[in-house]
PDB file of C-alpha atoms in Angstrom:
ATOM      1  CA  GLY S   1      -9.907  -1.611 -13.941  1.00 55.00           C
ATOM      2  CA  ALA S   2      -7.708  -4.192 -12.272  1.00 61.00           C
ATOM      3  CA  VAL S   3      -9.259  -5.782  -9.205  1.00 89.00           C
ATOM      4  CA  VAL S   4      -7.597  -7.681  -6.415  1.00 94.00           C
ATOM      5  CA  SER S   5      -9.797  -9.692  -4.089  1.00 95.00           C
ATOM      6  CA  GLN S   6      -8.722 -10.727  -0.605  1.00 96.00           C
ATOM      7  CA  HIS S   7     -10.501 -13.147   1.704  1.00 96.00           C
ATOM      8  CA  PRO S   8     -11.400 -13.294   4.541  1.00 96.00           C
ATOM      9  CA  SER S   9     -11.796  -9.665   5.566  1.00 95.00           C
ATOM     10  CA  ARG S  10     -11.695 -10.417   9.255  1.00 96.00           C
ATOM     11  CA  VAL S  11     -10.542 -13.334  11.398  1.00 96.00           C
ATOM     12  CA  ILE S  12     -10.793 -13.747  15.155  1.00 97.00           C
ATOM     13  CA  CYS S  13      -9.326 -16.936  16.543  1.00 95.00           C
ATOM     14  CA  LYS S  14      -7.567 -18.521  19.460  1.00 96.00           C
ATOM     15  CA  SER S  15      -3.836 -18.559  19.982  1.00 96.00           C
ATOM     16  CA  GLY S  16      -2.193 -21.517  18.259  1.00 96.00           C
ATOM     17  CA  THR S  17      -4.591 -21.563  15.313  1.00 95.00           C
ATOM     18  CA  SER S  18      -3.298 -21.407  11.751  1.00 97.00           C
ATOM     19  CA  VAL S  19      -5.020 -18.913   9.482  1.00 97.00           C
ATOM     20  CA  LYS S  20      -5.014 -18.856   5.680  1.00 97.00           C
ATOM     21  CA  ILE S  21      -5.575 -15.633   3.735  1.00 97.00           C
ATOM     22  CA  GLU S  22      -6.246 -15.687  -0.006  1.00 97.00           C
ATOM     23  CA  CYS S  23      -5.373 -13.039  -2.538  1.00 96.00           C
ATOM     24  CA  ARG S  24      -6.764 -13.239  -6.060  1.00 96.00           C
ATOM     25  CA  SER S  25      -6.274 -11.121  -9.127  1.00 94.00           C
ATOM     26  CA  LEU S  26      -9.725 -11.147 -10.702  1.00 92.00           C
ATOM     27  CA  ASP S  27      -9.203  -9.873 -14.220  1.00 88.00           C
ATOM     28  CA  PHE S  28      -5.515 -10.196 -14.868  1.00 90.00           C
ATOM     29  CA  GLN S  29      -2.634 -12.569 -14.332  1.00 90.00           C
ATOM     30  CA  ALA S  30      -0.007 -11.676 -11.773  1.00 89.00           C
ATOM     31  CA  THR S  31       3.354 -13.407 -11.719  1.00 87.00           C
ATOM     32  CA  THR S  32       4.223 -11.383  -8.657  1.00 90.00           C
ATOM     33  CA  MET S  33       2.082 -10.474  -5.667  1.00 94.00           C
ATOM     34  CA  PHE S  34       3.106  -8.674  -2.512  1.00 95.00           C
ATOM     35  CA  TRP S  35       2.084  -9.183   1.091  1.00 97.00           C
ATOM     36  CA  TYR S  36       2.143  -6.210   3.463  1.00 96.00           C
ATOM     37  CA  ARG S  37       1.319  -5.818   7.124  1.00 96.00           C
ATOM     38  CA  GLN S  38       0.214  -2.759   9.053  1.00 92.00           C
ATOM     39  CA  PHE S  39       0.356  -2.381  12.814  1.00 91.00           C
ATOM     40  CA  PRO S  40      -1.609   0.431  14.517  1.00 87.00           C
ATOM     41  CA  LYS S  41      -0.251   3.907  13.809  1.00 84.00           C
ATOM     42  CA  GLN S  42       2.380   2.460  11.492  1.00 88.00           C
ATOM     43  CA  SER S  43       2.775   2.389   7.743  1.00 90.00           C
ATOM     44  CA  LEU S  44       2.171  -0.591   5.512  1.00 93.00           C
ATOM     45  CA  MET S  45       5.329  -2.702   5.647  1.00 95.00           C
ATOM     46  CA  LEU S  46       6.331  -5.262   3.069  1.00 95.00           C
ATOM     47  CA  MET S  47       6.478  -8.800   4.455  1.00 97.00           C
ATOM     48  CA  ALA S  48       7.251 -10.825   1.377  1.00 96.00           C
ATOM     49  CA  THR S  49       7.144 -11.003  -2.385  1.00 94.00           C
ATOM     50  CA  SER S  50       5.187 -13.931  -3.759  1.00 91.00           C
ATOM     51  CA  ASN S  51       6.419 -15.347  -7.051  1.00 87.00           C
ATOM     52  CA  GLU S  52       4.335 -17.729  -9.132  1.00 86.00           C
ATOM     53  CA  GLY S  53       6.006 -21.090  -9.442  1.00 84.00           C
ATOM     54  CA  SER S  54       8.921 -20.319  -7.143  1.00 87.00           C
ATOM     55  CA  LYS S  55       9.693 -19.581  -3.514  1.00 90.00           C
ATOM     56  CA  ALA S  56       8.616 -16.361  -1.932  1.00 93.00           C
ATOM     57  CA  THR S  57      11.161 -13.724  -0.982  1.00 94.00           C
ATOM     58  CA  TYR S  58      10.861 -12.606   2.631  1.00 96.00           C
ATOM     59  CA  GLU S  59      11.884  -9.293   4.156  1.00 95.00           C
ATOM     60  CA  GLN S  60      14.352  -9.217   7.003  1.00 94.00           C
ATOM     61  CA  GLY S  61      12.730 -10.104  10.289  1.00 93.00           C
ATOM     62  CA  VAL S  62       9.810 -12.007   8.745  1.00 95.00           C
ATOM     63  CA  GLU S  63       9.895 -15.703   9.601  1.00 94.00           C
ATOM     64  CA  LYS S  64       9.310 -17.769   6.496  1.00 93.00           C
ATOM     65  CA  ASP S  65       8.332 -20.825   8.513  1.00 94.00           C
ATOM     66  CA  LYS S  66       5.657 -18.864  10.329  1.00 96.00           C
ATOM     67  CA  PHE S  67       4.257 -16.986   7.357  1.00 97.00           C
ATOM     68  CA  LEU S  68       3.875 -19.562   4.602  1.00 96.00           C
ATOM     69  CA  ILE S  69       3.273 -18.188   1.134  1.00 95.00           C
ATOM     70  CA  ASN S  70       2.033 -20.238  -1.788  1.00 92.00           C
ATOM     71  CA  HIS S  71       1.630 -18.730  -5.253  1.00 90.00           C
ATOM     72  CA  ALA S  72       0.322 -21.769  -7.055  1.00 83.00           C
ATOM     73  CA  SER S  73      -1.287 -20.025 -10.004  1.00 90.00           C
ATOM     74  CA  LEU S  74      -1.109 -16.738 -11.880  1.00 90.00           C
ATOM     75  CA  THR S  75      -4.222 -15.478 -10.111  1.00 93.00           C
ATOM     76  CA  LEU S  76      -3.875 -16.766  -6.551  1.00 94.00           C
ATOM     77  CA  SER S  77      -1.442 -16.290  -3.696  1.00 95.00           C
ATOM     78  CA  THR S  78      -2.098 -17.492  -0.162  1.00 96.00           C
ATOM     79  CA  LEU S  79      -0.547 -16.429   3.119  1.00 97.00           C
ATOM     80  CA  THR S  80      -0.836 -18.866   6.020  1.00 97.00           C
ATOM     81  CA  VAL S  81      -0.039 -17.599   9.490  1.00 97.00           C
ATOM     82  CA  THR S  82       0.936 -20.774  11.319  1.00 96.00           C
ATOM     83  CA  SER S  83       0.343 -21.209  15.031  1.00 95.00           C
ATOM     84  CA  ALA S  84      -0.725 -17.597  15.366  1.00 95.00           C
ATOM     85  CA  HIS S  85      -0.120 -15.722  18.603  1.00 95.00           C
ATOM     86  CA  PRO S  86      -1.513 -12.407  19.883  1.00 95.00           C
ATOM     87  CA  GLU S  87       1.551 -10.519  18.607  1.00 94.00           C
ATOM     88  CA  ASP S  88       0.594 -11.627  15.076  1.00 96.00           C
ATOM     89  CA  SER S  89      -2.620  -9.612  15.347  1.00 96.00           C
ATOM     90  CA  SER S  90      -2.414  -7.063  12.565  1.00 95.00           C
ATOM     91  CA  PHE S  91      -3.842  -5.889   9.268  1.00 95.00           C
ATOM     92  CA  TYR S  92      -2.571  -8.034   6.388  1.00 97.00           C
ATOM     93  CA  ILE S  93      -2.995  -6.841   2.818  1.00 97.00           C
ATOM     94  CA  CYS S  94      -1.911  -8.082  -0.576  1.00 97.00           C
ATOM     95  CA  SER S  95      -1.259  -6.320  -3.848  1.00 95.00           C
ATOM     96  CA  ALA S  96      -0.588  -7.184  -7.455  1.00 92.00           C
ATOM     97  CA  SER S  97       0.314  -5.406 -10.637  1.00 85.00           C
ATOM     98  CA  GLN S  98      -0.729  -6.260 -14.186  1.00 80.00           C
ATOM     99  CA  ASP S  99       2.717  -5.504 -15.549  1.00 78.00           C
ATOM    100  CA  MET S 100       5.852  -3.438 -15.039  1.00 75.00           C
ATOM    101  CA  ASP S 101       4.201  -0.236 -16.243  1.00 77.00           C
ATOM    102  CA  GLN S 102       1.114  -0.485 -14.061  1.00 83.00           C
ATOM    103  CA  PRO S 103       0.721   0.517 -10.415  1.00 88.00           C
ATOM    104  CA  GLN S 104      -0.008  -2.079  -7.777  1.00 91.00           C
ATOM    105  CA  HIS S 105      -3.627  -2.634  -6.862  1.00 92.00           C
ATOM    106  CA  PHE S 106      -4.567  -3.735  -3.389  1.00 95.00           C
ATOM    107  CA  GLY S 107      -7.064  -6.084  -1.867  1.00 95.00           C
ATOM    108  CA  ASP S 108      -9.269  -4.836   0.966  1.00 94.00           C
ATOM    109  CA  GLY S 109      -7.068  -6.463   3.589  1.00 95.00           C
ATOM    110  CA  THR S 110      -7.608  -8.959   6.401  1.00 96.00           C
ATOM    111  CA  ARG S 111      -7.901  -7.859   9.999  1.00 95.00           C
ATOM    112  CA  LEU S 112      -6.441 -10.690  12.065  1.00 96.00           C
ATOM    113  CA  SER S 113      -7.125 -10.771  15.795  1.00 96.00           C
ATOM    114  CA  ILE S 114      -5.581 -13.545  17.883  1.00 95.00           C
ATOM    115  CA  LEU S 115      -7.044 -13.991  21.347  1.00 94.00           C
TER     116      LEU S 115
ATOM    117  CA  ASP J   1      14.401   4.324   9.914  1.00 72.00           C
ATOM    118  CA  GLN J   2      11.533   5.527   7.764  1.00 84.00           C
ATOM    119  CA  GLN J   3      12.471   6.051   4.155  1.00 94.00           C
ATOM    120  CA  VAL J   4       9.142   7.689   3.282  1.00 96.00           C
ATOM    121  CA  LYS J   5       7.737  10.261   5.666  1.00 96.00           C
ATOM    122  CA  GLN J   6       4.409  11.976   5.854  1.00 97.00           C
ATOM    123  CA  ASN J   7       4.884  14.392   8.699  1.00 93.00           C
ATOM    124  CA  SER J   8       1.301  15.589   8.942  1.00 95.00           C
ATOM    125  CA  PRO J   9      -0.961  12.912  10.420  1.00 95.00           C
ATOM    126  CA  SER J  10      -4.055  14.947   9.631  1.00 97.00           C
ATOM    127  CA  LEU J  11      -5.265  17.875   7.570  1.00 97.00           C
ATOM    128  CA  SER J  12      -8.587  19.733   7.487  1.00 98.00           C
ATOM    129  CA  VAL J  13      -9.645  21.761   4.475  1.00 98.00           C
ATOM    130  CA  GLN J  14     -12.808  23.602   3.521  1.00 98.00           C
ATOM    131  CA  GLU J  15     -14.783  22.293   0.598  1.00 98.00           C
ATOM    132  CA  GLY J  16     -13.768  24.022  -2.625  1.00 97.00           C
ATOM    133  CA  ARG J  17     -10.304  24.966  -1.380  1.00 98.00           C
ATOM    134  CA  ILE J  18      -7.016  23.326  -2.241  1.00 98.00           C
ATOM    135  CA  SER J  19      -5.693  20.357  -0.246  1.00 98.00           C
ATOM    136  CA  ILE J  20      -1.930  19.931  -0.213  1.00 98.00           C
ATOM    137  CA  LEU J  21      -0.505  16.705   1.149  1.00 98.00           C
ATOM    138  CA  ASN J  22       3.238  16.428   1.580  1.00 98.00           C
ATOM    139  CA  CYS J  23       5.702  13.562   1.511  1.00 98.00           C
ATOM    140  CA  ASP J  24       9.466  13.382   1.967  1.00 98.00           C
ATOM    141  CA  TYR J  25      11.798  10.514   1.174  1.00 97.00           C
ATOM    142  CA  THR J  26      15.373   9.725   2.040  1.00 96.00           C
ATOM    143  CA  ASN J  27      16.395   7.066  -0.487  1.00 93.00           C
ATOM    144  CA  SER J  28      17.722   8.717  -3.646  1.00 92.00           C
ATOM    145  CA  MET J  29      17.355   5.391  -5.488  1.00 91.00           C
ATOM    146  CA  PHE J  30      13.571   5.714  -5.508  1.00 94.00           C
ATOM    147  CA  ASP J  31      12.416   6.603  -8.995  1.00 92.00           C
ATOM    148  CA  TYR J  32       8.681   6.000  -8.941  1.00 94.00           C
ATOM    149  CA  PHE J  33       6.225   7.591  -6.571  1.00 96.00           C
ATOM    150  CA  LEU J  34       2.549   6.943  -5.990  1.00 96.00           C
ATOM    151  CA  TRP J  35      -0.341   8.280  -3.988  1.00 97.00           C
ATOM    152  CA  TYR J  36      -3.032   5.972  -2.667  1.00 97.00           C
ATOM    153  CA  LYS J  37      -6.304   6.860  -1.013  1.00 97.00           C
ATOM    154  CA  LYS J  38      -7.831   4.650   1.660  1.00 93.00           C
ATOM    155  CA  TYR J  39     -11.329   4.583   3.089  1.00 91.00           C
ATOM    156  CA  PRO J  40     -12.075   2.656   6.313  1.00 87.00           C
ATOM    157  CA  ALA J  41     -12.413  -1.114   5.875  1.00 82.00           C
ATOM    158  CA  GLU J  42     -11.122  -0.941   2.298  1.00 87.00           C
ATOM    159  CA  GLY J  43      -7.723  -1.436   0.745  1.00 90.00           C
ATOM    160  CA  PRO J  44      -5.721   1.485  -0.642  1.00 94.00           C
ATOM    161  CA  THR J  45      -6.917   2.707  -4.039  1.00 94.00           C
ATOM    162  CA  PHE J  46      -4.379   3.972  -6.536  1.00 94.00           C
ATOM    163  CA  LEU J  47      -4.773   7.688  -7.210  1.00 96.00           C
ATOM    164  CA  ILE J  48      -1.863   9.049  -9.200  1.00 96.00           C
ATOM    165  CA  SER J  49       1.816   8.374  -9.798  1.00 94.00           C
ATOM    166  CA  ILE J  50       4.901  10.129 -11.060  1.00 95.00           C
ATOM    167  CA  SER J  51       8.171   8.919 -12.471  1.00 93.00           C
ATOM    168  CA  SER J  52      11.415  10.566 -11.422  1.00 93.00           C
ATOM    169  CA  ILE J  53      11.963  11.825 -14.958  1.00 93.00           C
ATOM    170  CA  LYS J  54       9.032  14.197 -14.480  1.00 95.00           C
ATOM    171  CA  ASP J  55       8.339  16.965 -11.999  1.00 96.00           C
ATOM    172  CA  LYS J  56       4.588  17.156 -12.419  1.00 98.00           C
ATOM    173  CA  ASN J  57       1.728  14.856 -13.298  1.00 97.00           C
ATOM    174  CA  GLU J  58      -1.881  15.938 -13.479  1.00 98.00           C
ATOM    175  CA  ASP J  59      -5.092  13.934 -13.568  1.00 97.00           C
ATOM    176  CA  GLY J  60      -8.286  15.919 -13.232  1.00 97.00           C
ATOM    177  CA  ARG J  61      -8.436  17.495  -9.789  1.00 98.00           C
ATOM    178  CA  PHE J  62      -5.272  15.726  -8.675  1.00 98.00           C
ATOM    179  CA  THR J  63      -1.741  16.914  -9.368  1.00 98.00           C
ATOM    180  CA  VAL J  64       1.464  15.431  -8.016  1.00 98.00           C
ATOM    181  CA  PHE J  65       4.640  17.492  -7.891  1.00 98.00           C
ATOM    182  CA  LEU J  66       8.098  16.015  -7.474  1.00 98.00           C
ATOM    183  CA  ASN J  67      11.169  17.916  -6.320  1.00 97.00           C
ATOM    184  CA  LYS J  68      14.029  15.466  -6.631  1.00 95.00           C
ATOM    185  CA  SER J  69      16.694  17.752  -5.235  1.00 95.00           C
ATOM    186  CA  ALA J  70      14.645  18.234  -2.075  1.00 97.00           C
ATOM    187  CA  LYS J  71      13.437  14.607  -2.083  1.00 97.00           C
ATOM    188  CA  HIS J  72       9.938  15.924  -1.680  1.00 98.00           C
ATOM    189  CA  LEU J  73       6.627  15.315  -3.366  1.00 97.00           C
ATOM    190  CA  SER J  74       3.215  16.729  -2.834  1.00 98.00           C
ATOM    191  CA  LEU J  75      -0.335  15.951  -3.871  1.00 98.00           C
ATOM    192  CA  HIS J  76      -2.638  18.829  -4.685  1.00 98.00           C
ATOM    193  CA  ILE J  77      -6.387  18.329  -4.771  1.00 98.00           C
ATOM    194  CA  VAL J  78      -8.383  21.220  -6.149  1.00 97.00           C
ATOM    195  CA  PRO J  79     -11.184  21.864  -5.611  1.00 98.00           C
ATOM    196  CA  SER J  80     -11.476  19.647  -2.545  1.00 98.00           C
ATOM    197  CA  GLN J  81     -14.749  17.772  -2.103  1.00 97.00           C
ATOM    198  CA  PRO J  82     -16.242  16.056   0.967  1.00 96.00           C
ATOM    199  CA  GLY J  83     -15.822  12.695  -0.791  1.00 95.00           C
ATOM    200  CA  ASP J  84     -12.078  13.262  -0.778  1.00 97.00           C
ATOM    201  CA  SER J  85     -12.056  12.737   2.986  1.00 97.00           C
ATOM    202  CA  ALA J  86      -9.856   9.674   3.491  1.00 97.00           C
ATOM    203  CA  VAL J  87      -6.358   8.634   4.495  1.00 96.00           C
ATOM    204  CA  TYR J  88      -3.774   9.353   1.812  1.00 98.00           C
ATOM    205  CA  PHE J  89      -0.612   7.281   1.590  1.00 97.00           C
ATOM    206  CA  CYS J  90       2.528   8.275  -0.217  1.00 97.00           C
ATOM    207  CA  ALA J  91       4.578   5.360  -1.577  1.00 96.00           C
ATOM    208  CA  ALA J  92       7.865   4.975  -3.396  1.00 96.00           C
ATOM    209  CA  SER J  93       9.682   2.237  -5.267  1.00 93.00           C
ATOM    210  CA  HIS J  94      12.771   1.576  -7.340  1.00 88.00           C
ATOM    211  CA  ASN J  95      10.704   0.960 -10.409  1.00 75.00           C
ATOM    212  CA  SER J  96       7.125   0.894 -11.553  1.00 69.00           C
ATOM    213  CA  GLY J  97       4.831  -2.108 -11.355  1.00 66.00           C
ATOM    214  CA  ASN J  98       6.334  -5.243  -9.940  1.00 78.00           C
ATOM    215  CA  THR J  99       8.651  -3.888  -7.292  1.00 87.00           C
ATOM    216  CA  PRO J 100       7.823  -3.522  -3.596  1.00 92.00           C
ATOM    217  CA  LEU J 101       6.438  -0.239  -2.340  1.00 94.00           C
ATOM    218  CA  VAL J 102       7.696   1.680   0.675  1.00 95.00           C
ATOM    219  CA  PHE J 103       4.877   3.589   2.337  1.00 96.00           C
ATOM    220  CA  GLY J 104       4.546   6.623   4.534  1.00 96.00           C
ATOM    221  CA  LYS J 105       2.281   6.485   7.583  1.00 95.00           C
ATOM    222  CA  GLY J 106      -0.506   8.353   5.864  1.00 95.00           C
ATOM    223  CA  THR J 107      -2.295  11.683   6.252  1.00 97.00           C
ATOM    224  CA  ARG J 108      -5.950  11.809   7.187  1.00 97.00           C
ATOM    225  CA  LEU J 109      -7.687  14.453   5.076  1.00 98.00           C
ATOM    226  CA  SER J 110     -10.990  15.880   6.230  1.00 98.00           C
ATOM    227  CA  VAL J 111     -12.839  18.089   3.783  1.00 98.00           C
ATOM    228  CA  ILE J 112     -15.405  20.163   5.596  1.00 96.00           C
ATOM    229  CA  ALA J 113     -18.568  21.185   3.793  1.00 91.00           C
TER     230      ALA J 113
END
């Protein structure tokens, strides 16, 4: 079945550091990938839609200059949290779908902890 | 304001019995609904989905029921097995595939042997 790989699985770093998270579709091409975030005791919330070859679409309240998304190929999208602060500590997870008639498949997520 | 609600944070069921997980939604524009299962330290795994043109979809031990008038769906697992113990997320979208999902907060199912 479709597999989505996300790396790294866990990051612990100091405040002010920029962190890059990669999301790869391993056995299919994905023109669209999604980035979600989950805070404790909350549901997964969409942050942005990553479109191959064009700018990402961000949800209201998500700063595009802080959360940089690059979808440079049909199998890779990256999310860079720039100058991360403790309030950015969260669980970040990506998803992708093979096509319109297929459900989204998720990576295993990245637990980001900013000290 | 949550558009997808799972009002039971947890559920315990005896092995072999039926597990029923419930989900309510408020946005009548949703027309595709999914259930995902999540184990600790892993991403959600797709379980089963249903389109709004149907009221039931079955896949082995898993059946999803959709009541559009009540804006309610449920996931039935029968018989429940200890390996089914996980967090189950209900999700909805305006279309299948490449449209964003709106998730509930999840229900933690514990199947007791």
